[in-house]
Amino acid sequence: MIRQLLAVDGVVAVCQFRDDGTFVEGHGWMPDEQLQALAHFAHDYKRIVQGNADQLAMFTDVDGWTPPGGWIVRGTGMSVCSVGNLVCVFENTEGNSTEVMQQLDDVARY
């Protein structure tokens, strides 16, 4: 199912991981070791984002901070983005971050 995300313009790799960080599957133009490292990074980063959102919700007393819908780390040439337990890498010049996030969200809800 997640393999279809490779059809989105610019996406070069996609991974799925469990809530405990265990690698489930990965596809794309990266060796298996890098796909597993990507899933591990995404799991750790997801926990950081969740912790920050929890603190914002607690200290501001404003609704809407949690749960976070996803995150993007943008580099000069490539970006990493995640929704739920899915993460992908895409080339900035080839892909559109809004489209990638929408597709990730659709597949994450499946």
mmCIF file of N, CA and C in Angstrom:
data_model
loop_
_atom_site.group_PDB
_atom_site.id
_atom_site.type_symbol
_atom_site.label_atom_id
_atom_site.label_comp_id
_atom_site.label_asym_id
_atom_site.label_seq_id
_atom_site.Cartn_x
_atom_site.Cartn_y
_atom_site.Cartn_z
ATOM 1 N N MET A 1 0.814 -1.198 0.000
ATOM 2 C CA MET A 1 0.000 0.000 0.000
ATOM 3 C C MET A 1 0.857 1.261 0.000
ATOM 4 N N ILE A 2 1.908 1.281 0.839
ATOM 5 C CA ILE A 2 2.711 2.506 0.915
ATOM 6 C C ILE A 2 3.567 2.699 -0.334
ATOM 7 N N ARG A 3 3.782 1.639 -1.083
ATOM 8 C CA ARG A 3 4.606 1.722 -2.290
ATOM 9 C C ARG A 3 4.026 2.724 -3.294
ATOM 10 N N GLN A 4 2.709 2.917 -3.266
ATOM 11 C CA GLN A 4 2.079 3.846 -4.208
ATOM 12 C C GLN A 4 2.562 5.286 -4.007
ATOM 13 N N LEU A 5 3.103 5.589 -2.823
ATOM 14 C CA LEU A 5 3.620 6.929 -2.570
ATOM 15 C C LEU A 5 4.832 7.250 -3.437
ATOM 16 N N LEU A 6 5.527 6.235 -3.938
ATOM 17 C CA LEU A 6 6.657 6.470 -4.830
ATOM 18 C C LEU A 6 6.214 7.086 -6.152
ATOM 19 N N ALA A 7 4.928 6.997 -6.476
ATOM 20 C CA ALA A 7 4.403 7.591 -7.695
ATOM 21 C C ALA A 7 4.206 9.101 -7.571
ATOM 22 N N VAL A 8 4.238 9.634 -6.354
ATOM 23 C CA VAL A 8 4.103 11.075 -6.135
ATOM 24 C C VAL A 8 5.388 11.746 -6.603
ATOM 25 N N ASP A 9 5.262 12.819 -7.345
ATOM 26 C CA ASP A 9 6.425 13.520 -7.894
ATOM 27 C C ASP A 9 7.433 13.859 -6.805
ATOM 28 N N GLY A 10 8.686 13.474 -7.033
ATOM 29 C CA GLY A 10 9.782 13.816 -6.141
ATOM 30 C C GLY A 10 10.072 12.819 -5.044
ATOM 31 N N VAL A 11 9.131 11.942 -4.711
ATOM 32 C CA VAL A 11 9.336 10.988 -3.616
ATOM 33 C C VAL A 11 10.355 9.930 -4.050
ATOM 34 N N VAL A 12 11.391 9.759 -3.220
ATOM 35 C CA VAL A 12 12.441 8.792 -3.539
ATOM 36 C C VAL A 12 12.467 7.614 -2.575
ATOM 37 N N ALA A 13 11.832 7.754 -1.415
ATOM 38 C CA ALA A 13 11.791 6.656 -0.448
ATOM 39 C C ALA A 13 10.614 6.852 0.492
ATOM 40 N N VAL A 14 10.070 5.733 0.955
ATOM 41 C CA VAL A 14 8.960 5.755 1.909
ATOM 42 C C VAL A 14 9.091 4.564 2.848
ATOM 43 N N CYS A 15 8.783 4.800 4.126
ATOM 44 C CA CYS A 15 8.885 3.741 5.143
ATOM 45 C C CYS A 15 7.672 3.774 6.050
ATOM 46 N N GLN A 16 7.408 2.620 6.645
ATOM 47 C CA GLN A 16 6.384 2.506 7.670
ATOM 48 C C GLN A 16 7.038 1.907 8.912
ATOM 49 N N PHE A 17 6.636 2.405 10.085
ATOM 50 C CA PHE A 17 7.165 1.907 11.342
ATOM 51 C C PHE A 17 6.031 1.777 12.343
ATOM 52 N N ARG A 18 6.248 0.949 13.365
ATOM 53 C CA ARG A 18 5.239 0.756 14.412
ATOM 54 C C ARG A 18 5.386 1.836 15.475
ATOM 55 N N ASP A 19 4.422 1.886 16.387
ATOM 56 C CA ASP A 19 4.450 2.877 17.464
ATOM 57 C C ASP A 19 5.689 2.756 18.346
ATOM 58 N N ASP A 20 6.246 1.556 18.445
ATOM 59 C CA ASP A 20 7.452 1.378 19.262
ATOM 60 C C ASP A 20 8.733 1.624 18.465
ATOM 61 N N GLY A 21 8.606 2.023 17.195
ATOM 62 C CA GLY A 21 9.754 2.334 16.359
ATOM 63 C C GLY A 21 10.248 1.196 15.494
ATOM 64 N N THR A 22 9.641 0.039 15.619
ATOM 65 C CA THR A 22 10.049 -1.112 14.824
ATOM 66 C C THR A 22 9.772 -0.869 13.348
ATOM 67 N N PHE A 23 10.762 -1.128 12.515
ATOM 68 C CA PHE A 23 10.645 -0.989 11.070
ATOM 69 C C PHE A 23 9.661 -2.027 10.532
ATOM 70 N N VAL A 24 8.683 -1.588 9.723
ATOM 71 C CA VAL A 24 7.705 -2.505 9.134
ATOM 72 C C VAL A 24 8.072 -2.797 7.682
ATOM 73 N N GLU A 25 8.166 -1.749 6.883
ATOM 74 C CA GLU A 25 8.546 -1.916 5.487
ATOM 75 C C GLU A 25 9.060 -0.607 4.926
ATOM 76 N N GLY A 26 9.831 -0.711 3.858
ATOM 77 C CA GLY A 26 10.356 0.465 3.191
ATOM 78 C C GLY A 26 10.582 0.197 1.724
ATOM 79 N N HIS A 27 10.418 1.245 0.932
ATOM 80 C CA HIS A 27 10.589 1.128 -0.513
ATOM 81 C C HIS A 27 11.274 2.392 -1.016
ATOM 82 N N GLY A 28 12.011 2.256 -2.082
ATOM 83 C CA GLY A 28 12.613 3.428 -2.697
ATOM 84 C C GLY A 28 14.039 3.194 -3.125
ATOM 85 N N TRP A 29 14.706 4.295 -3.396
ATOM 86 C CA TRP A 29 16.025 4.243 -3.985
ATOM 87 C C TRP A 29 17.097 4.376 -2.917
ATOM 88 N N MET A 30 16.922 3.715 -1.810
ATOM 89 C CA MET A 30 17.900 3.689 -0.721
ATOM 90 C C MET A 30 18.156 2.244 -0.327
ATOM 91 N N PRO A 31 19.369 1.957 0.152
ATOM 92 C CA PRO A 31 19.622 0.609 0.686
ATOM 93 C C PRO A 31 18.742 0.352 1.911
ATOM 94 N N ASP A 32 18.530 -0.916 2.218
ATOM 95 C CA ASP A 32 17.682 -1.297 3.356
ATOM 96 C C ASP A 32 18.147 -0.673 4.667
ATOM 97 N N GLU A 33 19.467 -0.586 4.871
ATOM 98 C CA GLU A 33 19.984 -0.002 6.107
ATOM 99 C C GLU A 33 19.563 1.463 6.245
ATOM 100 N N GLN A 34 19.575 2.207 5.140
ATOM 101 C CA GLN A 34 19.166 3.613 5.176
ATOM 102 C C GLN A 34 17.659 3.745 5.375
ATOM 103 N N LEU A 35 16.889 2.844 4.793
ATOM 104 C CA LEU A 35 15.442 2.869 5.003
ATOM 105 C C LEU A 35 15.117 2.608 6.477
ATOM 106 N N GLN A 36 15.819 1.672 7.089
ATOM 107 C CA GLN A 36 15.601 1.398 8.505
ATOM 108 C C GLN A 36 16.039 2.575 9.368
ATOM 109 N N ALA A 37 17.130 3.219 8.999
ATOM 110 C CA ALA A 37 17.588 4.397 9.733
ATOM 111 C C ALA A 37 16.584 5.550 9.582
ATOM 112 N N LEU A 38 16.001 5.679 8.406
ATOM 113 C CA LEU A 38 14.979 6.704 8.174
ATOM 114 C C LEU A 38 13.772 6.468 9.069
ATOM 115 N N ALA A 39 13.338 5.232 9.176
ATOM 116 C CA ALA A 39 12.202 4.907 10.045
ATOM 117 C C ALA A 39 12.536 5.188 11.506
ATOM 118 N N HIS A 40 13.750 4.873 11.925
ATOM 119 C CA HIS A 40 14.177 5.135 13.308
ATOM 120 C C HIS A 40 14.202 6.644 13.577
ATOM 121 N N PHE A 41 14.764 7.415 12.640
ATOM 122 C CA PHE A 41 14.792 8.871 12.773
ATOM 123 C C PHE A 41 13.371 9.421 12.883
ATOM 124 N N ALA A 42 12.476 8.942 12.015
ATOM 125 C CA ALA A 42 11.096 9.442 12.002
ATOM 126 C C ALA A 42 10.389 9.135 13.317
ATOM 127 N N HIS A 43 10.600 7.959 13.849
ATOM 128 C CA HIS A 43 9.984 7.603 15.127
ATOM 129 C C HIS A 43 10.469 8.540 16.229
ATOM 130 N N ASP A 44 11.784 8.753 16.297
ATOM 131 C CA ASP A 44 12.343 9.644 17.320
ATOM 132 C C ASP A 44 11.836 11.073 17.153
ATOM 133 N N TYR A 45 11.817 11.552 15.917
ATOM 134 C CA TYR A 45 11.377 12.925 15.661
ATOM 135 C C TYR A 45 9.887 13.089 15.974
ATOM 136 N N LYS A 46 9.102 12.058 15.683
ATOM 137 C CA LYS A 46 7.673 12.095 15.999
ATOM 138 C C LYS A 46 7.467 12.261 17.501
ATOM 139 N N ARG A 47 8.256 11.578 18.290
ATOM 140 C CA ARG A 47 8.148 11.685 19.752
ATOM 141 C C ARG A 47 8.533 13.082 20.224
ATOM 142 N N ILE A 48 9.543 13.674 19.612
ATOM 143 C CA ILE A 48 9.944 15.045 19.961
ATOM 144 C C ILE A 48 8.823 16.023 19.641
ATOM 145 N N VAL A 49 8.253 15.896 18.450
ATOM 146 C CA VAL A 49 7.155 16.788 18.037
ATOM 147 C C VAL A 49 5.963 16.626 18.973
ATOM 148 N N GLN A 50 5.637 15.391 19.335
ATOM 149 C CA GLN A 50 4.519 15.149 20.245
ATOM 150 C C GLN A 50 4.776 15.777 21.615
ATOM 151 N N GLY A 51 5.995 15.652 22.114
ATOM 152 C CA GLY A 51 6.344 16.257 23.392
ATOM 153 C C GLY A 51 6.219 17.773 23.365
ATOM 154 N N ASN A 52 6.693 18.379 22.286
ATOM 155 C CA ASN A 52 6.573 19.836 22.155
ATOM 156 C C ASN A 52 5.112 20.267 22.060
ATOM 157 N N ALA A 53 4.316 19.540 21.310
ATOM 158 C CA ALA A 53 2.886 19.873 21.183
ATOM 159 C C ALA A 53 2.179 19.731 22.532
ATOM 160 N N ASP A 54 2.522 18.696 23.270
ATOM 161 C CA ASP A 54 1.927 18.510 24.603
ATOM 162 C C ASP A 54 2.260 19.684 25.520
ATOM 163 N N GLN A 55 3.501 20.133 25.484
ATOM 164 C CA GLN A 55 3.900 21.269 26.316
ATOM 165 C C GLN A 55 3.189 22.545 25.896
ATOM 166 N N LEU A 56 3.081 22.789 24.597
ATOM 167 C CA LEU A 56 2.363 23.973 24.127
ATOM 168 C C LEU A 56 0.910 23.945 24.570
ATOM 169 N N ALA A 57 0.288 22.790 24.478
ATOM 170 C CA ALA A 57 -1.111 22.663 24.896
ATOM 171 C C ALA A 57 -1.257 22.922 26.390
ATOM 172 N N MET A 58 -0.316 22.404 27.164
ATOM 173 C CA MET A 58 -0.395 22.538 28.616
ATOM 174 C C MET A 58 -0.144 23.984 29.062
ATOM 175 N N PHE A 59 0.880 24.624 28.501
ATOM 176 C CA PHE A 59 1.258 25.947 28.978
ATOM 177 C C PHE A 59 0.445 27.085 28.377
ATOM 178 N N THR A 60 -0.112 26.897 27.183
ATOM 179 C CA THR A 60 -0.886 27.981 26.569
ATOM 180 C C THR A 60 -2.369 27.869 26.866
ATOM 181 N N ASP A 61 -2.812 26.673 27.265
ATOM 182 C CA ASP A 61 -4.236 26.435 27.506
ATOM 183 C C ASP A 61 -5.083 26.765 26.279
ATOM 184 N N VAL A 62 -4.499 26.501 25.099
ATOM 185 C CA VAL A 62 -5.177 26.734 23.827
ATOM 186 C C VAL A 62 -5.392 25.380 23.160
ATOM 187 N N ASP A 63 -6.607 25.144 22.686
ATOM 188 C CA ASP A 63 -6.905 23.891 21.992
ATOM 189 C C ASP A 63 -6.267 23.868 20.604
ATOM 190 N N GLY A 64 -6.047 22.668 20.095
ATOM 191 C CA GLY A 64 -5.607 22.499 18.722
ATOM 192 C C GLY A 64 -4.157 22.110 18.534
ATOM 193 N N TRP A 65 -3.368 22.111 19.601
ATOM 194 C CA TRP A 65 -1.961 21.743 19.464
ATOM 195 C C TRP A 65 -1.777 20.241 19.284
ATOM 196 N N THR A 66 -2.646 19.463 19.913
ATOM 197 C CA THR A 66 -2.469 18.012 19.853
ATOM 198 C C THR A 66 -3.706 17.358 19.260
ATOM 199 N N PRO A 67 -3.593 16.263 18.617
ATOM 200 C CA PRO A 67 -2.331 15.643 18.232
ATOM 201 C C PRO A 67 -1.746 16.340 17.008
ATOM 202 N N PRO A 68 -0.426 16.349 16.881
ATOM 203 C CA PRO A 68 0.169 16.956 15.685
ATOM 204 C C PRO A 68 -0.212 16.144 14.442
ATOM 205 N N GLY A 69 -0.493 16.826 13.363
ATOM 206 C CA GLY A 69 -0.905 16.154 12.138
ATOM 207 C C GLY A 69 0.247 15.545 11.369
ATOM 208 N N GLY A 70 1.431 16.029 11.586
ATOM 209 C CA GLY A 70 2.606 15.542 10.878
ATOM 210 C C GLY A 70 3.721 16.549 11.019
ATOM 211 N N TRP A 71 4.822 16.312 10.319
ATOM 212 C CA TRP A 71 5.957 17.225 10.388
ATOM 213 C C TRP A 71 6.776 17.145 9.103
ATOM 214 N N ILE A 72 7.551 18.203 8.859
ATOM 215 C CA ILE A 72 8.458 18.273 7.706
ATOM 216 C C ILE A 72 9.787 18.838 8.186
ATOM 217 N N VAL A 73 10.875 18.209 7.773
ATOM 218 C CA VAL A 73 12.211 18.752 7.951
ATOM 219 C C VAL A 73 12.731 19.030 6.554
ATOM 220 N N ARG A 74 12.926 20.309 6.267
ATOM 221 C CA ARG A 74 13.274 20.720 4.908
ATOM 222 C C ARG A 74 14.762 21.016 4.805
ATOM 223 N N GLY A 75 15.424 20.377 3.861
ATOM 224 C CA GLY A 75 16.829 20.637 3.574
ATOM 225 C C GLY A 75 16.961 21.409 2.276
ATOM 226 N N THR A 76 18.171 21.696 1.864
ATOM 227 C CA THR A 76 18.371 22.468 0.644
ATOM 228 C C THR A 76 17.993 21.683 -0.611
ATOM 229 N N GLY A 77 18.241 20.388 -0.613
ATOM 230 C CA GLY A 77 17.928 19.586 -1.787
ATOM 231 C C GLY A 77 16.802 18.593 -1.583
ATOM 232 N N MET A 78 16.683 18.092 -0.358
ATOM 233 C CA MET A 78 15.686 17.077 -0.067
ATOM 234 C C MET A 78 14.993 17.396 1.248
ATOM 235 N N SER A 79 13.808 16.837 1.416
ATOM 236 C CA SER A 79 13.047 17.015 2.648
ATOM 237 C C SER A 79 12.557 15.662 3.138
ATOM 238 N N VAL A 80 12.345 15.588 4.442
ATOM 239 C CA VAL A 80 11.775 14.397 5.074
ATOM 240 C C VAL A 80 10.461 14.828 5.689
ATOM 241 N N CYS A 81 9.402 14.077 5.437
ATOM 242 C CA CYS A 81 8.111 14.422 6.027
ATOM 243 C C CYS A 81 7.418 13.157 6.509
ATOM 244 N N SER A 82 6.543 13.356 7.490
ATOM 245 C CA SER A 82 5.911 12.208 8.117
ATOM 246 C C SER A 82 4.498 12.548 8.563
ATOM 247 N N VAL A 83 3.622 11.565 8.440
ATOM 248 C CA VAL A 83 2.260 11.615 8.974
ATOM 249 C C VAL A 83 2.004 10.246 9.587
ATOM 250 N N GLY A 84 1.535 10.245 10.828
ATOM 251 C CA GLY A 84 1.282 8.969 11.493
ATOM 252 C C GLY A 84 2.562 8.169 11.600
ATOM 253 N N ASN A 85 2.519 6.930 11.147
ATOM 254 C CA ASN A 85 3.689 6.055 11.197
ATOM 255 C C ASN A 85 4.292 5.847 9.814
ATOM 256 N N LEU A 86 4.129 6.840 8.957
ATOM 257 C CA LEU A 86 4.722 6.809 7.621
ATOM 258 C C LEU A 86 5.701 7.963 7.499
ATOM 259 N N VAL A 87 6.776 7.735 6.780
ATOM 260 C CA VAL A 87 7.761 8.783 6.529
ATOM 261 C C VAL A 87 8.240 8.654 5.092
ATOM 262 N N CYS A 88 8.534 9.788 4.470
ATOM 263 C CA CYS A 88 9.085 9.732 3.122
ATOM 264 C C CYS A 88 10.125 10.821 2.937
ATOM 265 N N VAL A 89 10.974 10.599 1.948
ATOM 266 C CA VAL A 89 11.987 11.559 1.532
ATOM 267 C C VAL A 89 11.624 11.984 0.124
ATOM 268 N N PHE A 90 11.681 13.299 -0.130
ATOM 269 C CA PHE A 90 11.417 13.757 -1.487
ATOM 270 C C PHE A 90 12.382 14.863 -1.881
ATOM 271 N N GLU A 91 12.607 14.964 -3.188
ATOM 272 C CA GLU A 91 13.479 15.989 -3.747
ATOM 273 C C GLU A 91 12.684 17.288 -3.865
ATOM 274 N N ASN A 92 13.229 18.362 -3.315
ATOM 275 C CA ASN A 92 12.513 19.629 -3.280
ATOM 276 C C ASN A 92 12.199 20.175 -4.672
ATOM 277 N N THR A 93 13.113 19.989 -5.628
ATOM 278 C CA THR A 93 12.897 20.540 -6.960
ATOM 279 C C THR A 93 11.867 19.744 -7.759
ATOM 280 N N GLU A 94 11.653 18.498 -7.382
ATOM 281 C CA GLU A 94 10.742 17.625 -8.125
ATOM 282 C C GLU A 94 9.360 17.514 -7.490
ATOM 283 N N GLY A 95 9.288 17.694 -6.183
ATOM 284 C CA GLY A 95 8.036 17.459 -5.481
ATOM 285 C C GLY A 95 7.461 18.711 -4.854
ATOM 286 N N ASN A 96 6.210 18.599 -4.452
ATOM 287 C CA ASN A 96 5.481 19.670 -3.785
ATOM 288 C C ASN A 96 5.140 19.176 -2.386
ATOM 289 N N SER A 97 5.610 19.889 -1.347
ATOM 290 C CA SER A 97 5.431 19.410 0.023
ATOM 291 C C SER A 97 3.960 19.275 0.397
ATOM 292 N N THR A 98 3.112 20.161 -0.106
ATOM 293 C CA THR A 98 1.681 20.067 0.196
ATOM 294 C C THR A 98 1.092 18.785 -0.381
ATOM 295 N N GLU A 99 1.440 18.483 -1.613
ATOM 296 C CA GLU A 99 0.934 17.264 -2.248
ATOM 297 C C GLU A 99 1.460 16.015 -1.541
ATOM 298 N N VAL A 100 2.735 16.027 -1.195
ATOM 299 C CA VAL A 100 3.324 14.873 -0.515
ATOM 300 C C VAL A 100 2.628 14.644 0.825
ATOM 301 N N MET A 101 2.422 15.711 1.592
ATOM 302 C CA MET A 101 1.761 15.573 2.900
ATOM 303 C C MET A 101 0.317 15.093 2.741
ATOM 304 N N GLN A 102 -0.392 15.569 1.745
ATOM 305 C CA GLN A 102 -1.768 15.118 1.517
ATOM 306 C C GLN A 102 -1.802 13.635 1.181
ATOM 307 N N GLN A 103 -0.889 13.196 0.333
ATOM 308 C CA GLN A 103 -0.837 11.778 -0.027
ATOM 309 C C GLN A 103 -0.441 10.919 1.178
ATOM 310 N N LEU A 104 0.533 11.390 1.964
ATOM 311 C CA LEU A 104 0.908 10.663 3.180
ATOM 312 C C LEU A 104 -0.285 10.534 4.122
ATOM 313 N N ASP A 105 -1.018 11.628 4.291
ATOM 314 C CA ASP A 105 -2.186 11.618 5.171
ATOM 315 C C ASP A 105 -3.226 10.619 4.679
ATOM 316 N N ASP A 106 -3.476 10.596 3.383
ATOM 317 C CA ASP A 106 -4.448 9.650 2.820
ATOM 318 C C ASP A 106 -4.035 8.205 3.079
ATOM 319 N N VAL A 107 -2.770 7.891 2.834
ATOM 320 C CA VAL A 107 -2.299 6.510 3.014
ATOM 321 C C VAL A 107 -2.241 6.158 4.497
ATOM 322 N N ALA A 108 -1.870 7.107 5.347
ATOM 323 C CA ALA A 108 -1.795 6.840 6.789
ATOM 324 C C ALA A 108 -3.154 6.516 7.374
ATOM 325 N N ARG A 109 -4.213 7.042 6.789
ATOM 326 C CA ARG A 109 -5.578 6.788 7.286
ATOM 327 C C ARG A 109 -6.158 5.480 6.768
ATOM 328 N N TYR A 110 -5.510 4.867 5.783
ATOM 329 C CA TYR A 110 -6.035 3.650 5.158
ATOM 330 C C TYR A 110 -6.024 2.497 6.098
#
